[in-house]
Coordinates of C-alpha atoms and ligand atoms in Angstrom, one line a residue:
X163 CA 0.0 0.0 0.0
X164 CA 1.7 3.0 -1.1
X165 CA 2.2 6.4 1.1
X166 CA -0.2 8.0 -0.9
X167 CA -3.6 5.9 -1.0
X168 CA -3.0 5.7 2.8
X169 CA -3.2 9.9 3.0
X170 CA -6.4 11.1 5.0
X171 CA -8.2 14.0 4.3
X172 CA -9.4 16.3 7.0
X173 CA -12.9 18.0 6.4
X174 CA -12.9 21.4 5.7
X175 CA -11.9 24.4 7.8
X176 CA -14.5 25.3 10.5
X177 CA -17.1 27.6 9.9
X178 CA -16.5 29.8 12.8
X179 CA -13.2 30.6 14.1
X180 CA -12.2 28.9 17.3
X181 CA -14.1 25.8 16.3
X182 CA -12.3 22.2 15.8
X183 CA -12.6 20.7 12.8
X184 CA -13.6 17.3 12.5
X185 CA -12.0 14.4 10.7
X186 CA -13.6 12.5 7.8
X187 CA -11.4 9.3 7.9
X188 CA -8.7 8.5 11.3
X189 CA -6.2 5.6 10.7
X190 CA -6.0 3.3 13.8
X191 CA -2.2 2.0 14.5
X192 CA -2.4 -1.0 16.6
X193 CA 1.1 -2.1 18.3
X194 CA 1.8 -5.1 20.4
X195 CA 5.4 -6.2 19.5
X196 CA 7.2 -4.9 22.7
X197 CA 6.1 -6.7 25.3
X198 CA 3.0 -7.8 24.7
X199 CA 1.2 -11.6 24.7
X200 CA -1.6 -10.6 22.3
X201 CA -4.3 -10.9 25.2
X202 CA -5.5 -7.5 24.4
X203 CA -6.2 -7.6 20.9
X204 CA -8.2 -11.1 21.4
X205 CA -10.1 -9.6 24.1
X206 CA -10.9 -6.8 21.9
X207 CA -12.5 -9.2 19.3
X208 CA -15.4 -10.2 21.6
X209 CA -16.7 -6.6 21.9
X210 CA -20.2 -7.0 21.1
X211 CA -21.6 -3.3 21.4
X212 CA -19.1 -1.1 19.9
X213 CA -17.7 -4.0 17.8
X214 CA -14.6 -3.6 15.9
X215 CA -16.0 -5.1 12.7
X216 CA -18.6 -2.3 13.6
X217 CA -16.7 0.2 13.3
X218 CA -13.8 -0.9 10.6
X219 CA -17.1 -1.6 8.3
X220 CA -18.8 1.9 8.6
X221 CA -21.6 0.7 9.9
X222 CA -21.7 3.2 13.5
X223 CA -23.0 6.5 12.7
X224 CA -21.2 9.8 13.2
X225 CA -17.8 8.6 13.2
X226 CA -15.0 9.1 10.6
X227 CA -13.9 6.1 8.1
X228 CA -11.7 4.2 10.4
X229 CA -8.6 2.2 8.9
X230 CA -7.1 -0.4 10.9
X231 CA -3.4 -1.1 11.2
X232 CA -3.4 -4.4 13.5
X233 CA -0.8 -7.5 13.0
X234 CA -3.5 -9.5 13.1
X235 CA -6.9 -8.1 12.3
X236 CA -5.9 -5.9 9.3
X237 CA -6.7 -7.6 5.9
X238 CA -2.7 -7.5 4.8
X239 CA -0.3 -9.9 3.5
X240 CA 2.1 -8.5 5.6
X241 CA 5.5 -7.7 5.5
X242 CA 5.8 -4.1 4.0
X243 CA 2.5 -4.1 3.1
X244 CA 1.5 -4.1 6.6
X245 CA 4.5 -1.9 7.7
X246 CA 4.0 0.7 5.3
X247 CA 1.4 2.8 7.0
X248 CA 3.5 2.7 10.0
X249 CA 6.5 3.7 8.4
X250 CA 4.9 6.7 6.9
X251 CA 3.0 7.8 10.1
X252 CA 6.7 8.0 11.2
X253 CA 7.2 10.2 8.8
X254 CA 4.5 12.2 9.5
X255 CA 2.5 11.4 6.2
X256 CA -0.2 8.9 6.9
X257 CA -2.7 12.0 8.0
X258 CA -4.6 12.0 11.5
X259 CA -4.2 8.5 13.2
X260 CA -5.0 7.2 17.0
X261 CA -1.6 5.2 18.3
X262 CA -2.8 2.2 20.2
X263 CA 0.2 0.3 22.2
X264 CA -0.5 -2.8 23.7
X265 CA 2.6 -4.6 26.1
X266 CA 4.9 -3.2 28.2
X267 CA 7.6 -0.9 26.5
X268 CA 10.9 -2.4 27.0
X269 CA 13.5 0.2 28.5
X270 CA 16.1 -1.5 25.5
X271 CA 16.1 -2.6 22.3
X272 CA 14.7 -6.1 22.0
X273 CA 15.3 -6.1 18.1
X274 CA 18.3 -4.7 16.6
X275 CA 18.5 -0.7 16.9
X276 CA 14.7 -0.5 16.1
X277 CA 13.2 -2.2 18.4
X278 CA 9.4 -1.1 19.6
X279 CA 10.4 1.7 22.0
X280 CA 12.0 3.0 18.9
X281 CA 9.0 2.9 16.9
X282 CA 6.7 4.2 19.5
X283 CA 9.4 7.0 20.1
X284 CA 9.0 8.3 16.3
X285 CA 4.9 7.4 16.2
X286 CA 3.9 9.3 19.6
X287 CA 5.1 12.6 18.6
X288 CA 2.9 12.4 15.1
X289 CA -0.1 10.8 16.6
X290 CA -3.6 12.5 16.8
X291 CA -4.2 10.9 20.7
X292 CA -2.3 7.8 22.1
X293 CA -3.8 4.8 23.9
X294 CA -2.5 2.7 26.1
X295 CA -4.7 -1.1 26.4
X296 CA -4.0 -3.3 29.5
X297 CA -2.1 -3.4 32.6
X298 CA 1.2 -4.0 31.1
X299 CA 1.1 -0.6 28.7
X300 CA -1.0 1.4 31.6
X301 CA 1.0 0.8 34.6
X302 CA 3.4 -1.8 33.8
X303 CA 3.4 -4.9 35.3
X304 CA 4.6 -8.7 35.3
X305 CA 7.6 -7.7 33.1
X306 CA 9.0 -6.0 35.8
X307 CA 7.6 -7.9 39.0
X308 CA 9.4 -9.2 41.7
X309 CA 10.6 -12.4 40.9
X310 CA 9.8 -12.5 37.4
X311 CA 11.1 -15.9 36.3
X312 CA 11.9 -14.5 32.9
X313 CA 14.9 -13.2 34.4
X314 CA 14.6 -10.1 32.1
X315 CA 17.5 -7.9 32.0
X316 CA 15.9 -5.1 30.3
X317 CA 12.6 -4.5 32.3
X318 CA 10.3 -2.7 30.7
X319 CA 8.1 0.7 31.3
X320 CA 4.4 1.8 31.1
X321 CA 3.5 3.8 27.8
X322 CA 3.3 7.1 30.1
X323 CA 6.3 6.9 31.5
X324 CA 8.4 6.4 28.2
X325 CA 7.0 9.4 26.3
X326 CA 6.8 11.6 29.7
X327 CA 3.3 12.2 32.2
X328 CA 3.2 15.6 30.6
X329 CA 2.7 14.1 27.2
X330 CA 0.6 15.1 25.0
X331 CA -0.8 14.2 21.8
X332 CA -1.3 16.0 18.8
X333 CA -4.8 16.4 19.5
X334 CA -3.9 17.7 22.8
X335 CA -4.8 14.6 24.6
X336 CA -2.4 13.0 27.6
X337 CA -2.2 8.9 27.0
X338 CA -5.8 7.5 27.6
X339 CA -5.1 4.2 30.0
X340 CA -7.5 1.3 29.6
X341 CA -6.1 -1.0 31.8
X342 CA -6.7 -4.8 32.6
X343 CA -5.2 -8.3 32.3
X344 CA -6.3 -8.5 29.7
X345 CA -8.9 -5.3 29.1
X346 CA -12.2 -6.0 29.5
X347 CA -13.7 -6.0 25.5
X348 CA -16.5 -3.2 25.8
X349 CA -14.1 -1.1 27.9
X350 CA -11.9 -0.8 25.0
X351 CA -13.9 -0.6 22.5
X352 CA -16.0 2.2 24.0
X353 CA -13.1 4.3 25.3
X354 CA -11.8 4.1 21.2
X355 CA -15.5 4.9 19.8
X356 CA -15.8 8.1 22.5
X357 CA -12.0 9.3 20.8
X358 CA -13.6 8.8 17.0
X359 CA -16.1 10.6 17.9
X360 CA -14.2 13.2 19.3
X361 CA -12.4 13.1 16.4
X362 CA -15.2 13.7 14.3
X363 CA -15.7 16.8 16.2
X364 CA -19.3 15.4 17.7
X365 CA -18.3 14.7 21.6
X366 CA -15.5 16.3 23.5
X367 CA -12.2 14.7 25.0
X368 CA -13.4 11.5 27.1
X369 CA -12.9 12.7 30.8
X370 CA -9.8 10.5 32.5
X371 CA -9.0 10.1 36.3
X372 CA -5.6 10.9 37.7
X373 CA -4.0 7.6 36.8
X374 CA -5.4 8.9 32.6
X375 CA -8.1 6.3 32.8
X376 CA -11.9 6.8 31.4
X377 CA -13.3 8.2 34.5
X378 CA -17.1 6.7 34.0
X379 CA -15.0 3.1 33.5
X380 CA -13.2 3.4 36.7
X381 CA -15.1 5.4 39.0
X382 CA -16.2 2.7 41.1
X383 CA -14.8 -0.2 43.1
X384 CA -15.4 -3.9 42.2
X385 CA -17.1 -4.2 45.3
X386 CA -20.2 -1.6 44.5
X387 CA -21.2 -4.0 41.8
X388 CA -20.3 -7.7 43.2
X389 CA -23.8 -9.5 43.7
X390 CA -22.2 -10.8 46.7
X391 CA -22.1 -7.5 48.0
X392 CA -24.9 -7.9 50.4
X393 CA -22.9 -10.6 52.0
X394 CA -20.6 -8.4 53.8
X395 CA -23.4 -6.2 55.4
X396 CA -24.2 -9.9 56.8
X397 CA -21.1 -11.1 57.6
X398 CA -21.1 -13.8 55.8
X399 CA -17.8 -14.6 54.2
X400 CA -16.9 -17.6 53.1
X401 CA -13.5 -19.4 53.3
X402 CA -13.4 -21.5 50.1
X403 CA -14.1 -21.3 46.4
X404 CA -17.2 -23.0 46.0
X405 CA -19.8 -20.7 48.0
X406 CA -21.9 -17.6 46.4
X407 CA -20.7 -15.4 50.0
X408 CA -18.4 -13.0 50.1
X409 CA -14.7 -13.7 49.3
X410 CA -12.8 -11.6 51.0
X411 CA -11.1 -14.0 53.2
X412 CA -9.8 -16.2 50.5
X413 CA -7.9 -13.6 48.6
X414 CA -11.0 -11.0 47.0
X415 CA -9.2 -7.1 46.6
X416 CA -12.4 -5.7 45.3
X417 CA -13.4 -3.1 48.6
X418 CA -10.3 -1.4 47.2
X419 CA -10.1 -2.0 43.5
X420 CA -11.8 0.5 40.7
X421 CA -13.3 -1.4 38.0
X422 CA -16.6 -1.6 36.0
X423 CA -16.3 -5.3 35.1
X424 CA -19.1 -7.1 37.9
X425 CA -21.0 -4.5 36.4
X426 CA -20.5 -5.4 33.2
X427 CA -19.7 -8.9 32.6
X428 CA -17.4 -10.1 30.4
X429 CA -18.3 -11.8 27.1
X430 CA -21.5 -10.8 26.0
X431 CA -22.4 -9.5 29.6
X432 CA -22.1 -12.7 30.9
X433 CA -19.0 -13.3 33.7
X434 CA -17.1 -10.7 36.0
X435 CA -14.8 -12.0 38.4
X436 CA -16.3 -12.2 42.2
X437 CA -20.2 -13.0 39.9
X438 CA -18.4 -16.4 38.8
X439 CA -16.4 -17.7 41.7
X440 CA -13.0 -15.5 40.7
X441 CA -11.9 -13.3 43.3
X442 CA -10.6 -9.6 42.2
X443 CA -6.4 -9.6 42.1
X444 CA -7.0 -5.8 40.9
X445 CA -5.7 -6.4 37.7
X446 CA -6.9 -2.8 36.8
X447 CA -4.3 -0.6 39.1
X448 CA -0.4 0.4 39.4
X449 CA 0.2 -2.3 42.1
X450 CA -0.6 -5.4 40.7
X451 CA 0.8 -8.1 40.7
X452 CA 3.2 -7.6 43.6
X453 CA 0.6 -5.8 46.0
X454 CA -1.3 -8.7 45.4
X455 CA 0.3 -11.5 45.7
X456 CA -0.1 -14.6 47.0
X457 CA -3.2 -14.2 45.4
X458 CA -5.3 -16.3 47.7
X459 CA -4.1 -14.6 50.5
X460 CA -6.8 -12.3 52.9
X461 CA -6.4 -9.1 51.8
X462 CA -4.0 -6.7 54.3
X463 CA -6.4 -4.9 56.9
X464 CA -9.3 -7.6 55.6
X465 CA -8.5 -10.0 59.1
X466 CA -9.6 -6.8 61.3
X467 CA -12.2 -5.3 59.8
X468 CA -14.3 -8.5 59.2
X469 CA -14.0 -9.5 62.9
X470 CA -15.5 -5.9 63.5
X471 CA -18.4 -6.8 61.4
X472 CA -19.9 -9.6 62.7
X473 CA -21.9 -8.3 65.4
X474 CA -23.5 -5.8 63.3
X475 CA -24.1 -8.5 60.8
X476 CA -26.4 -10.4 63.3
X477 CA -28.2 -7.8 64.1
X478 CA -28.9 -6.8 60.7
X479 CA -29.6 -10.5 60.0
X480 CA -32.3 -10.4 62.4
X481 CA -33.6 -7.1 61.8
X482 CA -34.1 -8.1 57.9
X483 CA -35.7 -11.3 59.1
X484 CA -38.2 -9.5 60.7
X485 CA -38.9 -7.0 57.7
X486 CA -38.9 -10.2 55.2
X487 CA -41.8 -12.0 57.0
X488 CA -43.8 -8.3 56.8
X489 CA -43.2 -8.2 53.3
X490 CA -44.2 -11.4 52.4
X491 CA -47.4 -11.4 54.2
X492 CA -50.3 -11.6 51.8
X493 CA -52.4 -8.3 52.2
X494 CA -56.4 -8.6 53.0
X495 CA -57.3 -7.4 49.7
X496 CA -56.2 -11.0 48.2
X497 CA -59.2 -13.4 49.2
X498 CA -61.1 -16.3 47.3
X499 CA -64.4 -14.7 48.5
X500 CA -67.1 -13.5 45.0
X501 CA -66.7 -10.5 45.9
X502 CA -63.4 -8.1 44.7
X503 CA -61.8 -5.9 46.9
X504 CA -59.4 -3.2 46.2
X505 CA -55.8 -1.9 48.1
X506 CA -57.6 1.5 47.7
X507 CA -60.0 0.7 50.7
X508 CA -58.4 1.6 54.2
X509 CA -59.1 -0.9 55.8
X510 CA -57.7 -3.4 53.2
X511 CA -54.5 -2.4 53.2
X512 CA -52.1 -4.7 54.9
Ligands
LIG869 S1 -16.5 -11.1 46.8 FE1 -15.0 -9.3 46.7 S2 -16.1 -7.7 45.6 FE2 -17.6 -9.2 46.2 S3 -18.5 -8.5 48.1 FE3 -16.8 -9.8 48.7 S4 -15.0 -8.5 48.8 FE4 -16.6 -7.3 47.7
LIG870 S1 -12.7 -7.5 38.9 FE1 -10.6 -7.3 39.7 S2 -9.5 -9.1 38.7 FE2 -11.4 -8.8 37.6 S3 -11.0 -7.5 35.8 FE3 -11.6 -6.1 37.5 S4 -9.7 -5.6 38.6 FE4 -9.2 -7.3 37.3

């Protein structure tokens, strides 16, 4: 594919001054050679809402033509043919794109003199806004974790800290984090269709936390939407794998750990972590793994404040006892006599 078919054109100067123009066609560069295992980019594929074929195809309203530059998703041979948009991004003559990095950026050259910190070092600078998918590319992590049997000698970095926390893209964006091990599919997907929009000039910047990530993503913990989160309150924890209580005593992070994925499942909705047995590691923040591990391990400050708890789990026990025989009492108005009676009468009502 030569320099110049791959060229975007950016619609036409804005009709008021002051006003951002949006783009008609964005070019997506997808990187996971550093030191990345792929997981991202699979995870990515079960999107259902917000689905990359969705998008690719044309078929989402309101966003610009969207050409994809992945290793493996992109319909290339290959070879140049699949390096050639890349090499003239470097260059600064592929026209508005969004540089996606998956993996860990390794602090040295893995491949001779141009290795992927290379590459991302020439692509950053040109890029229209740069993303950063999963833990290891958002905050780094089992490349450089303690005891990492790999024995690396190079460690690696997070996207951020190689190009700078200051960064910021030639849109005027800082690095948008979507982390997870491996990213939850929607999450991705959604944070990417909120920038094309953007870029089309229909929606402003997608708002980001103080660790860059999609603030309405990672607002709340795990814990607010666990459907064991009633068990707590009752103080009823359980100590294996194989009960639906709360699991904070065999290893569960999730009081502590921001992430939308009990709330939203996994594939096709269905899933989540604490939902289906798994307790949270908190794949989704700087610490992890090392904070973390053992992994089935209480929690630090869990063996306290569960203790603390249980009396005030009784009494709520109790108390809710009491309230669910009241509400499950039948009220007067439901009788097998001819005549019907209504809730509306006073002296119907329960
Ligand atoms: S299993 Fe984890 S997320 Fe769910 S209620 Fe218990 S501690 Fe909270
Ligand atoms: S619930 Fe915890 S382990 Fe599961 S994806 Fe979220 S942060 Fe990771």
């Amino acid at each position: 594919m030569s320099t110049a078919s791959i060229a975007t054109e950016v619609s036409q100067e804005p009709e008021t001054p002051g006003e951002r123009p949006g783009f008609d066609e964005i070019h997506i560069l997808w990187i996971a050679e550093g030191t990345s295992r792929d997981g991202d980019t699979v995870s990515m594929t079960a999107a259902g809402r917000s689905a990359v074929e969705d998008i690719v195809l044309g078929l989402m309203p309101g966003l610009p033509k969207v050409h994809l530059h992945d290793k493996v998703l992109s319909p290339s041979p290959g070879g140049e043919d699949h390096l050639g948009p890349f090499r003239a991004a470097a260059r600064g003559e592929l026209g508005p794109f969004v540089l996606v990095v998956e993996g860990s950026v390794p602090h040295q050259d893995i491949i001779e003199a141009d290795g992927p910190n290379r590459w991302i070092d020439r692509l950053a600078p040109e890029a229209w806004a740069v993303v950063a998918v999963g833990t290891c590319a958002t905050f780094d992590d089992g490349h450089t974790m303690t005891g990492n049997p790999t024995g690396s000698p190079t460690g690696s970095m997070a996207l951020a800290d190689r190009l700078g926390r200051d960064f910021t893209s030639r849109g005027a964006l800082p690095v948008v984090n979507i982390p997870g091990c491996p990213v939850q599919p929607e999450n991705v997907m959604e944070t990417l269709t909120w920038l094309l929009h953007h870029a089309a000039g229909t929606a402003p910047p997608p708002p980001l936390d103080h660790m860059l990530r999609p603030q309405w993503l990672f607002g709340k913990t795990v814990h607010e939407g666990c459907d064991r989160a009633a068990s707590p309150g009752h103080a009823t924890f359980t100590k294996d794998h194989d009960s639906p209580k709360c699991q904070v005593k065999v290893g569960c992070w999730g009081p502590v750990v921001n992430c939308d994925v009990p709330k939203r499942g996994w594939t096709g909705g269905i899933g989540g972590c604490p939902h289906v047995g798994g307790i949270c590691v908190g794949c989704t923040v700087p610490g992890f793994p090392d904070a973390f591990v053992p992994f089935m391990d209480e929690p630090t400050g869990g063996s306290p404040s569960s203790p603390l708890v249980k009396p005030y789990g009784a009494v709520i026990r109790r108390l809710r006892g009491i309230t669910g025989l009241a509400a499950g009492q039948e009220p007067k108005r439901h009788h097998d006599k001819a005549e019907p009676t209504s809730g509306h009468a006073p002296h119907r009502r329960p």
